[in-house]
Amino acid sequence: MNNEILTIERIRNGLLKKEFSALELTKHYLKKIEREDKKVMAFLTISEDLALEQAKKIDELIEKKEDLPPLAGVPCAIKDNILVEGIKCTAASKILENYIAPYDATAVKRLKESGAIILGKTNLDEFAMGSSTEYSAFFKTKNPLDLERVPGGSSGGSAAAVCANFAIFSLGSDTGGSIRQPAAFCGVVGLKPTYGTVSRYGLIAFASSLDQIGPLTKNINDCKIVFDIIKGKDEKDSTSVDLKDDFEPSNFDIKNVRIGLPKEFFINGINTKIESRIKEAIRFYEKMGAKIVEISLPHTRYALACYFLISRAEASSNLARYDGIRYGLSETSSSGLKNFWDYYCKIRGNGFGKEVRRRIMLGTFILSVGFYDAYYLRAAKIRTLMIKDFERAFNEVDFILTPTTPDLPFKIGEKEEDPLEMYLSDIFTVSANLVGLPALSFPVGKVDNFYASLQIMGKWFDEAKMFELAKLYERYYDDK
Amino acid sequence: MKKGKSIKLDNREIEDLITLARLNLKDDEIESIKHDLLRILEYVENIKEVDISNVLPTFHPLNSHNIQRKDEAKEESLKMVEKLLKLVPKKFGRYVKFEKIL
């Protein structure tokens, strides 16, 4: 079986025409992972029993000629900071090394109800803190396009799994670019939805005002299908909202579209080959009739700094829960420990990796007396100014286009010891998280062994329109 | 706004910070974390040049408001309690067991 050409739609047709059964398909993927993931190392856990059981249920439905749910038999992978009941969920941290998820994340529950087959849990930077998956406490994932290079991060395992055809789609989480940057590095599609559209219930929190779950897929249509399933209000996440759904794809006319190119994003230092692919895509939209406008988002130059401060502050509070008392890493012998604080500090010192400790330290610093106003509060105010920048821009344009990353994937080890260099690879992606906007990354052309990816930022809740814009180029590119 | 003085942290302040962060750090790690911390703080210095007078802070990207639910036990929640108790490393009956805190 050549699974490279499979999509959600083709799987559905294949199952209905009995070209293959869900069980055969699932076994095919499990075998492929067993054979080939030794090189890529995308998966932390394979949930074989769960996958086979789910597949059998789908085959029973087919046997009984019952209606098939929309993702029936579609094999997927889940980032290991999203809970799947009964399966280990580590967040790639020693502190959760043996933690078995007691319930399903809402996004996972919706996938299961839609018939998706969960093959396993994918590697990430510990607690999603990183841009290369090198900060996983267990092992480093490789980029399937070049095994010497990083797959990006933090959803590096999820991106690598889709790229290597170990799964039709995967779920990732995006706090500052953690879906879009690895999607770009691995040449796949990745969506960071509008903040609030996908429930965060069952997502291990990193920075709660920035985190969103989203899909990574091989094409735009699959991305849309998965997004439509996982989105929607959930009473278990009070920040989740219902998406207004009055947009008709057939009403989308590129001739009425205004596209903004923010001058602050088209800067020196972008890889010239990436830049020329991005400009080609923009020229395509212009030829199709879109109006291209240069815009300005003046506070962009503070975005990364604000992101550092806000995300670290939120992380240091969120990670206070890992105490070794109620779950997670624990010490059975408490000899030599004087009191509770001793125990708490020891568990956290031993259980968190270096990057996580670094972030907790910075977060603690900027929330401490004397620094809160100068750093955290100031960043929160600049965040307001950034939102105003985007509101102003969206009065003039419908979409904002930028490259997803300034450069191609770097070599494993190249930036590991230089955290600041590493952080700079998120320079184009963090704004969407701070402002809460939807942002879609998809490949628009080959560069050497890799791909240049375009990022579309849309108005809040405008995902459906963004998919239509992206599909236009995808169709053109596929035909080329 | 004037550019702030570049931040300096002496070892005493770093140690206080480690205590606040509730982390046991090894001695040889303290220097490198201090170095990284100062580099990041230097990088974010540019936010001091932004005029933020009369700007309200954003703590959440969408308009958020408090959402309440009825205070009632659900059967589902009771089952969840059992599942969560299974994850507790040390127990005494249905209690989480730990050393004396005070």
PDB file of N, CA, C and O in Angstrom, chain A residues 425-472:
ATOM      1  N   SER A 425      13.908  31.965  16.148  1.00  0.00           N
ATOM      2  CA  SER A 425      13.252  31.300  15.019  1.00  0.00           C
ATOM      3  C   SER A 425      11.725  31.443  15.090  1.00  0.00           C
ATOM      4  O   SER A 425      11.019  31.079  14.164  1.00  0.00           O
ATOM      5  N   ASP A 426      11.213  31.980  16.208  1.00  0.00           N
ATOM      6  CA  ASP A 426       9.763  32.185  16.341  1.00  0.00           C
ATOM      7  C   ASP A 426       9.342  33.620  16.016  1.00  0.00           C
ATOM      8  O   ASP A 426       8.213  34.021  16.289  1.00  0.00           O
ATOM      9  N   ILE A 427      10.251  34.371  15.424  1.00  0.00           N
ATOM     10  CA  ILE A 427      10.029  35.809  15.285  1.00  0.00           C
ATOM     11  C   ILE A 427       8.754  36.171  14.514  1.00  0.00           C
ATOM     12  O   ILE A 427       8.087  37.162  14.822  1.00  0.00           O
ATOM     13  N   PHE A 428       8.375  35.359  13.509  1.00  0.00           N
ATOM     14  CA  PHE A 428       7.182  35.673  12.711  1.00  0.00           C
ATOM     15  C   PHE A 428       5.893  35.084  13.278  1.00  0.00           C
ATOM     16  O   PHE A 428       4.811  35.385  12.804  1.00  0.00           O
ATOM     17  N   THR A 429       6.020  34.196  14.231  1.00  0.00           N
ATOM     18  CA  THR A 429       4.823  33.455  14.667  1.00  0.00           C
ATOM     19  C   THR A 429       4.206  33.959  15.967  1.00  0.00           C
ATOM     20  O   THR A 429       3.027  33.765  16.203  1.00  0.00           O
ATOM     21  N   VAL A 430       5.005  34.607  16.830  1.00  0.00           N
ATOM     22  CA  VAL A 430       4.499  34.932  18.171  1.00  0.00           C
ATOM     23  C   VAL A 430       3.365  35.961  18.183  1.00  0.00           C
ATOM     24  O   VAL A 430       2.512  35.926  19.068  1.00  0.00           O
ATOM     25  N   SER A 431       3.341  36.848  17.178  1.00  0.00           N
ATOM     26  CA  SER A 431       2.320  37.906  17.193  1.00  0.00           C
ATOM     27  C   SER A 431       0.906  37.328  17.227  1.00  0.00           C
ATOM     28  O   SER A 431       0.045  37.811  17.964  1.00  0.00           O
ATOM     29  N   ALA A 432       0.664  36.276  16.412  1.00  0.00           N
ATOM     30  CA  ALA A 432      -0.683  35.695  16.346  1.00  0.00           C
ATOM     31  C   ALA A 432      -1.126  35.187  17.723  1.00  0.00           C
ATOM     32  O   ALA A 432      -2.303  35.292  18.075  1.00  0.00           O
ATOM     33  N   ASN A 433      -0.183  34.651  18.503  1.00  0.00           N
ATOM     34  CA  ASN A 433      -0.546  34.162  19.841  1.00  0.00           C
ATOM     35  C   ASN A 433      -0.858  35.311  20.790  1.00  0.00           C
ATOM     36  O   ASN A 433      -1.825  35.263  21.549  1.00  0.00           O
ATOM     37  N   LEU A 434      -0.029  36.362  20.742  1.00  0.00           N
ATOM     38  CA  LEU A 434      -0.246  37.491  21.647  1.00  0.00           C
ATOM     39  C   LEU A 434      -1.580  38.162  21.354  1.00  0.00           C
ATOM     40  O   LEU A 434      -2.278  38.620  22.251  1.00  0.00           O
ATOM     41  N   VAL A 435      -1.940  38.224  20.059  1.00  0.00           N
ATOM     42  CA  VAL A 435      -3.137  38.947  19.645  1.00  0.00           C
ATOM     43  C   VAL A 435      -4.350  38.005  19.599  1.00  0.00           C
ATOM     44  O   VAL A 435      -5.491  38.458  19.568  1.00  0.00           O
ATOM     45  N   GLY A 436      -4.109  36.693  19.607  1.00  0.00           N
ATOM     46  CA  GLY A 436      -5.194  35.711  19.618  1.00  0.00           C
ATOM     47  C   GLY A 436      -5.707  35.345  18.238  1.00  0.00           C
ATOM     48  O   GLY A 436      -6.740  34.696  18.101  1.00  0.00           O
ATOM     49  N   LEU A 437      -4.990  35.779  17.192  1.00  0.00           N
ATOM     50  CA  LEU A 437      -5.458  35.577  15.816  1.00  0.00           C
ATOM     51  C   LEU A 437      -5.266  34.154  15.315  1.00  0.00           C
ATOM     52  O   LEU A 437      -4.371  33.449  15.776  1.00  0.00           O
ATOM     53  N   PRO A 438      -6.058  33.756  14.293  1.00  0.00           N
ATOM     54  CA  PRO A 438      -5.778  32.483  13.633  1.00  0.00           C
ATOM     55  C   PRO A 438      -4.610  32.651  12.659  1.00  0.00           C
ATOM     56  O   PRO A 438      -4.481  33.711  12.032  1.00  0.00           O
ATOM     57  N   ALA A 439      -3.772  31.636  12.542  1.00  0.00           N
ATOM     58  CA  ALA A 439      -2.643  31.703  11.616  1.00  0.00           C
ATOM     59  C   ALA A 439      -2.409  30.324  11.026  1.00  0.00           C
ATOM     60  O   ALA A 439      -2.343  29.335  11.746  1.00  0.00           O
ATOM     61  N   LEU A 440      -2.320  30.303   9.697  1.00  0.00           N
ATOM     62  CA  LEU A 440      -2.186  29.047   8.960  1.00  0.00           C
ATOM     63  C   LEU A 440      -0.858  29.056   8.220  1.00  0.00           C
ATOM     64  O   LEU A 440      -0.538  30.024   7.539  1.00  0.00           O
ATOM     65  N   SER A 441      -0.092  27.973   8.373  1.00  0.00           N
ATOM     66  CA  SER A 441       1.169  27.869   7.639  1.00  0.00           C
ATOM     67  C   SER A 441       1.065  26.722   6.640  1.00  0.00           C
ATOM     68  O   SER A 441       0.600  25.640   6.988  1.00  0.00           O
ATOM     69  N   PHE A 442       1.487  26.990   5.395  1.00  0.00           N
ATOM     70  CA  PHE A 442       1.482  25.893   4.411  1.00  0.00           C
ATOM     71  C   PHE A 442       2.619  26.090   3.406  1.00  0.00           C
ATOM     72  O   PHE A 442       3.031  27.218   3.130  1.00  0.00           O
ATOM     73  N   PRO A 443       3.127  24.963   2.877  1.00  0.00           N
ATOM     74  CA  PRO A 443       4.265  25.064   1.970  1.00  0.00           C
ATOM     75  C   PRO A 443       3.858  25.675   0.631  1.00  0.00           C
ATOM     76  O   PRO A 443       2.806  25.346   0.093  1.00  0.00           O
ATOM     77  N   VAL A 444       4.712  26.575   0.105  1.00  0.00           N
ATOM     78  CA  VAL A 444       4.403  27.208  -1.184  1.00  0.00           C
ATOM     79  C   VAL A 444       5.490  26.959  -2.229  1.00  0.00           C
ATOM     80  O   VAL A 444       5.439  27.525  -3.315  1.00  0.00           O
ATOM     81  N   GLY A 445       6.462  26.126  -1.899  1.00  0.00           N
ATOM     82  CA  GLY A 445       7.475  25.840  -2.910  1.00  0.00           C
ATOM     83  C   GLY A 445       8.693  25.200  -2.284  1.00  0.00           C
ATOM     84  O   GLY A 445       8.923  25.334  -1.080  1.00  0.00           O
ATOM     85  N   LYS A 446       9.438  24.488  -3.123  1.00  0.00           N
ATOM     86  CA  LYS A 446      10.620  23.787  -2.598  1.00  0.00           C
ATOM     87  C   LYS A 446      11.810  24.733  -2.501  1.00  0.00           C
ATOM     88  O   LYS A 446      11.987  25.612  -3.346  1.00  0.00           O
ATOM     89  N   VAL A 447      12.591  24.530  -1.458  1.00  0.00           N
ATOM     90  CA  VAL A 447      13.876  25.214  -1.343  1.00  0.00           C
ATOM     91  C   VAL A 447      14.895  24.149  -0.924  1.00  0.00           C
ATOM     92  O   VAL A 447      14.807  23.616   0.173  1.00  0.00           O
ATOM     93  N   ASP A 448      15.805  23.834  -1.831  1.00  0.00           N
ATOM     94  CA  ASP A 448      16.735  22.714  -1.604  1.00  0.00           C
ATOM     95  C   ASP A 448      15.927  21.459  -1.258  1.00  0.00           C
ATOM     96  O   ASP A 448      15.020  21.117  -1.991  1.00  0.00           O
ATOM     97  N   ASN A 449      16.229  20.811  -0.101  1.00  0.00           N
ATOM     98  CA  ASN A 449      15.443  19.619   0.262  1.00  0.00           C
ATOM     99  C   ASN A 449      14.203  19.960   1.062  1.00  0.00           C
ATOM    100  O   ASN A 449      13.500  19.076   1.524  1.00  0.00           O
ATOM    101  N   PHE A 450      13.996  21.243   1.296  1.00  0.00           N
ATOM    102  CA  PHE A 450      12.938  21.659   2.222  1.00  0.00           C
ATOM    103  C   PHE A 450      11.872  22.474   1.492  1.00  0.00           C
ATOM    104  O   PHE A 450      11.841  22.493   0.269  1.00  0.00           O
ATOM    105  N   TYR A 451      11.049  23.156   2.289  1.00  0.00           N
ATOM    106  CA  TYR A 451       9.969  23.946   1.701  1.00  0.00           C
ATOM    107  C   TYR A 451       9.958  25.347   2.303  1.00  0.00           C
ATOM    108  O   TYR A 451      10.293  25.524   3.472  1.00  0.00           O
ATOM    109  N   ALA A 452       9.556  26.298   1.479  1.00  0.00           N
ATOM    110  CA  ALA A 452       9.263  27.623   2.020  1.00  0.00           C
ATOM    111  C   ALA A 452       7.795  27.610   2.395  1.00  0.00           C
ATOM    112  O   ALA A 452       6.974  27.094   1.642  1.00  0.00           O
ATOM    113  N   SER A 453       7.459  28.149   3.565  1.00  0.00           N
ATOM    114  CA  SER A 453       6.058  28.156   3.971  1.00  0.00           C
ATOM    115  C   SER A 453       5.542  29.572   4.160  1.00  0.00           C
ATOM    116  O   SER A 453       6.237  30.437   4.695  1.00  0.00           O
ATOM    117  N   LEU A 454       4.319  29.744   3.716  1.00  0.00           N
ATOM    118  CA  LEU A 454       3.644  31.032   3.829  1.00  0.00           C
ATOM    119  C   LEU A 454       2.746  31.002   5.060  1.00  0.00           C
ATOM    120  O   LEU A 454       2.103  29.987   5.327  1.00  0.00           O
ATOM    121  N   GLN A 455       2.737  32.094   5.804  1.00  0.00           N
ATOM    122  CA  GLN A 455       1.819  32.194   6.931  1.00  0.00           C
ATOM    123  C   GLN A 455       0.684  33.166   6.563  1.00  0.00           C
ATOM    124  O   GLN A 455       0.947  34.297   6.172  1.00  0.00           O
ATOM    125  N   ILE A 456      -0.548  32.686   6.706  1.00  0.00           N
ATOM    126  CA  ILE A 456      -1.707  33.565   6.527  1.00  0.00           C
ATOM    127  C   ILE A 456      -2.258  33.874   7.906  1.00  0.00           C
ATOM    128  O   ILE A 456      -2.607  32.963   8.650  1.00  0.00           O
ATOM    129  N   MET A 457      -2.320  35.153   8.261  1.00  0.00           N
ATOM    130  CA  MET A 457      -3.036  35.530   9.476  1.00  0.00           C
ATOM    131  C   MET A 457      -4.356  36.157   9.032  1.00  0.00           C
ATOM    132  O   MET A 457      -4.381  36.985   8.107  1.00  0.00           O
ATOM    133  N   GLY A 458      -5.430  35.734   9.660  1.00  0.00           N
ATOM    134  CA  GLY A 458      -6.749  36.267   9.299  1.00  0.00           C
ATOM    135  C   GLY A 458      -7.351  36.999  10.472  1.00  0.00           C
ATOM    136  O   GLY A 458      -6.774  37.028  11.560  1.00  0.00           O
ATOM    137  N   LYS A 459      -8.525  37.584  10.220  1.00  0.00           N
ATOM    138  CA  LYS A 459      -9.231  38.223  11.333  1.00  0.00           C
ATOM    139  C   LYS A 459      -9.642  37.146  12.320  1.00  0.00           C
ATOM    140  O   LYS A 459      -9.790  35.979  11.945  1.00  0.00           O
ATOM    141  N   TRP A 460      -9.911  37.560  13.548  1.00  0.00           N
ATOM    142  CA  TRP A 460     -10.363  36.619  14.563  1.00  0.00           C
ATOM    143  C   TRP A 460     -11.529  35.792  14.010  1.00  0.00           C
ATOM    144  O   TRP A 460     -12.480  36.362  13.444  1.00  0.00           O
ATOM    145  N   PHE A 461     -11.475  34.495  14.145  1.00  0.00           N
ATOM    146  CA  PHE A 461     -12.531  33.537  13.733  1.00  0.00           C
ATOM    147  C   PHE A 461     -12.705  33.412  12.220  1.00  0.00           C
ATOM    148  O   PHE A 461     -13.700  32.891  11.756  1.00  0.00           O
ATOM    149  N   ASP A 462     -11.736  33.860  11.449  1.00  0.00           N
ATOM    150  CA  ASP A 462     -11.869  33.790   9.988  1.00  0.00           C
ATOM    151  C   ASP A 462     -11.181  32.572   9.370  1.00  0.00           C
ATOM    152  O   ASP A 462     -10.814  32.591   8.188  1.00  0.00           O
ATOM    153  N   GLU A 463     -11.029  31.505  10.154  1.00  0.00           N
ATOM    154  CA  GLU A 463     -10.335  30.308   9.653  1.00  0.00           C
ATOM    155  C   GLU A 463     -10.884  29.842   8.307  1.00  0.00           C
ATOM    156  O   GLU A 463     -10.127  29.511   7.393  1.00  0.00           O
ATOM    157  N   ALA A 464     -12.220  29.794   8.178  1.00  0.00           N
ATOM    158  CA  ALA A 464     -12.821  29.226   6.963  1.00  0.00           C
ATOM    159  C   ALA A 464     -12.374  29.988   5.715  1.00  0.00           C
ATOM    160  O   ALA A 464     -12.107  29.392   4.666  1.00  0.00           O
ATOM    161  N   LYS A 465     -12.258  31.316   5.845  1.00  0.00           N
ATOM    162  CA  LYS A 465     -11.807  32.118   4.699  1.00  0.00           C
ATOM    163  C   LYS A 465     -10.324  31.873   4.404  1.00  0.00           C
ATOM    164  O   LYS A 465      -9.894  31.858   3.256  1.00  0.00           O
ATOM    165  N   MET A 466      -9.545  31.695   5.479  1.00  0.00           N
ATOM    166  CA  MET A 466      -8.114  31.437   5.290  1.00  0.00           C
ATOM    167  C   MET A 466      -7.892  30.137   4.525  1.00  0.00           C
ATOM    168  O   MET A 466      -7.000  30.045   3.681  1.00  0.00           O
ATOM    169  N   PHE A 467      -8.718  29.133   4.831  1.00  0.00           N
ATOM    170  CA  PHE A 467      -8.590  27.856   4.111  1.00  0.00           C
ATOM    171  C   PHE A 467      -8.825  28.066   2.614  1.00  0.00           C
ATOM    172  O   PHE A 467      -8.113  27.507   1.778  1.00  0.00           O
ATOM    173  N   GLU A 468      -9.820  28.892   2.272  1.00  0.00           N
ATOM    174  CA  GLU A 468     -10.124  29.115   0.852  1.00  0.00           C
ATOM    175  C   GLU A 468      -8.956  29.807   0.145  1.00  0.00           C
ATOM    176  O   GLU A 468      -8.589  29.434  -0.964  1.00  0.00           O
ATOM    177  N   LEU A 469      -8.381  30.788   0.819  1.00  0.00           N
ATOM    178  CA  LEU A 469      -7.241  31.500   0.227  1.00  0.00           C
ATOM    179  C   LEU A 469      -6.075  30.529   0.003  1.00  0.00           C
ATOM    180  O   LEU A 469      -5.444  30.524  -1.059  1.00  0.00           O
ATOM    181  N   ALA A 470      -5.807  29.701   1.005  1.00  0.00           N
ATOM    182  CA  ALA A 470      -4.686  28.759   0.909  1.00  0.00           C
ATOM    183  C   ALA A 470      -4.940  27.718  -0.180  1.00  0.00           C
ATOM    184  O   ALA A 470      -4.035  27.376  -0.945  1.00  0.00           O
ATOM    185  N   LYS A 471      -6.185  27.252  -0.276  1.00  0.00           N
ATOM    186  CA  LYS A 471      -6.518  26.216  -1.270  1.00  0.00           C
ATOM    187  C   LYS A 471      -6.241  26.680  -2.692  1.00  0.00           C
ATOM    188  O   LYS A 471      -5.825  25.901  -3.540  1.00  0.00           O
ATOM    189  N   LEU A 472      -6.493  27.967  -2.946  1.00  0.00           N
ATOM    190  CA  LEU A 472      -6.254  28.505  -4.287  1.00  0.00           C
ATOM    191  C   LEU A 472      -4.822  28.271  -4.722  1.00  0.00           C
ATOM    192  O   LEU A 472      -4.559  27.803  -5.824  1.00  0.00           O
TER     193      LEU A 472
END
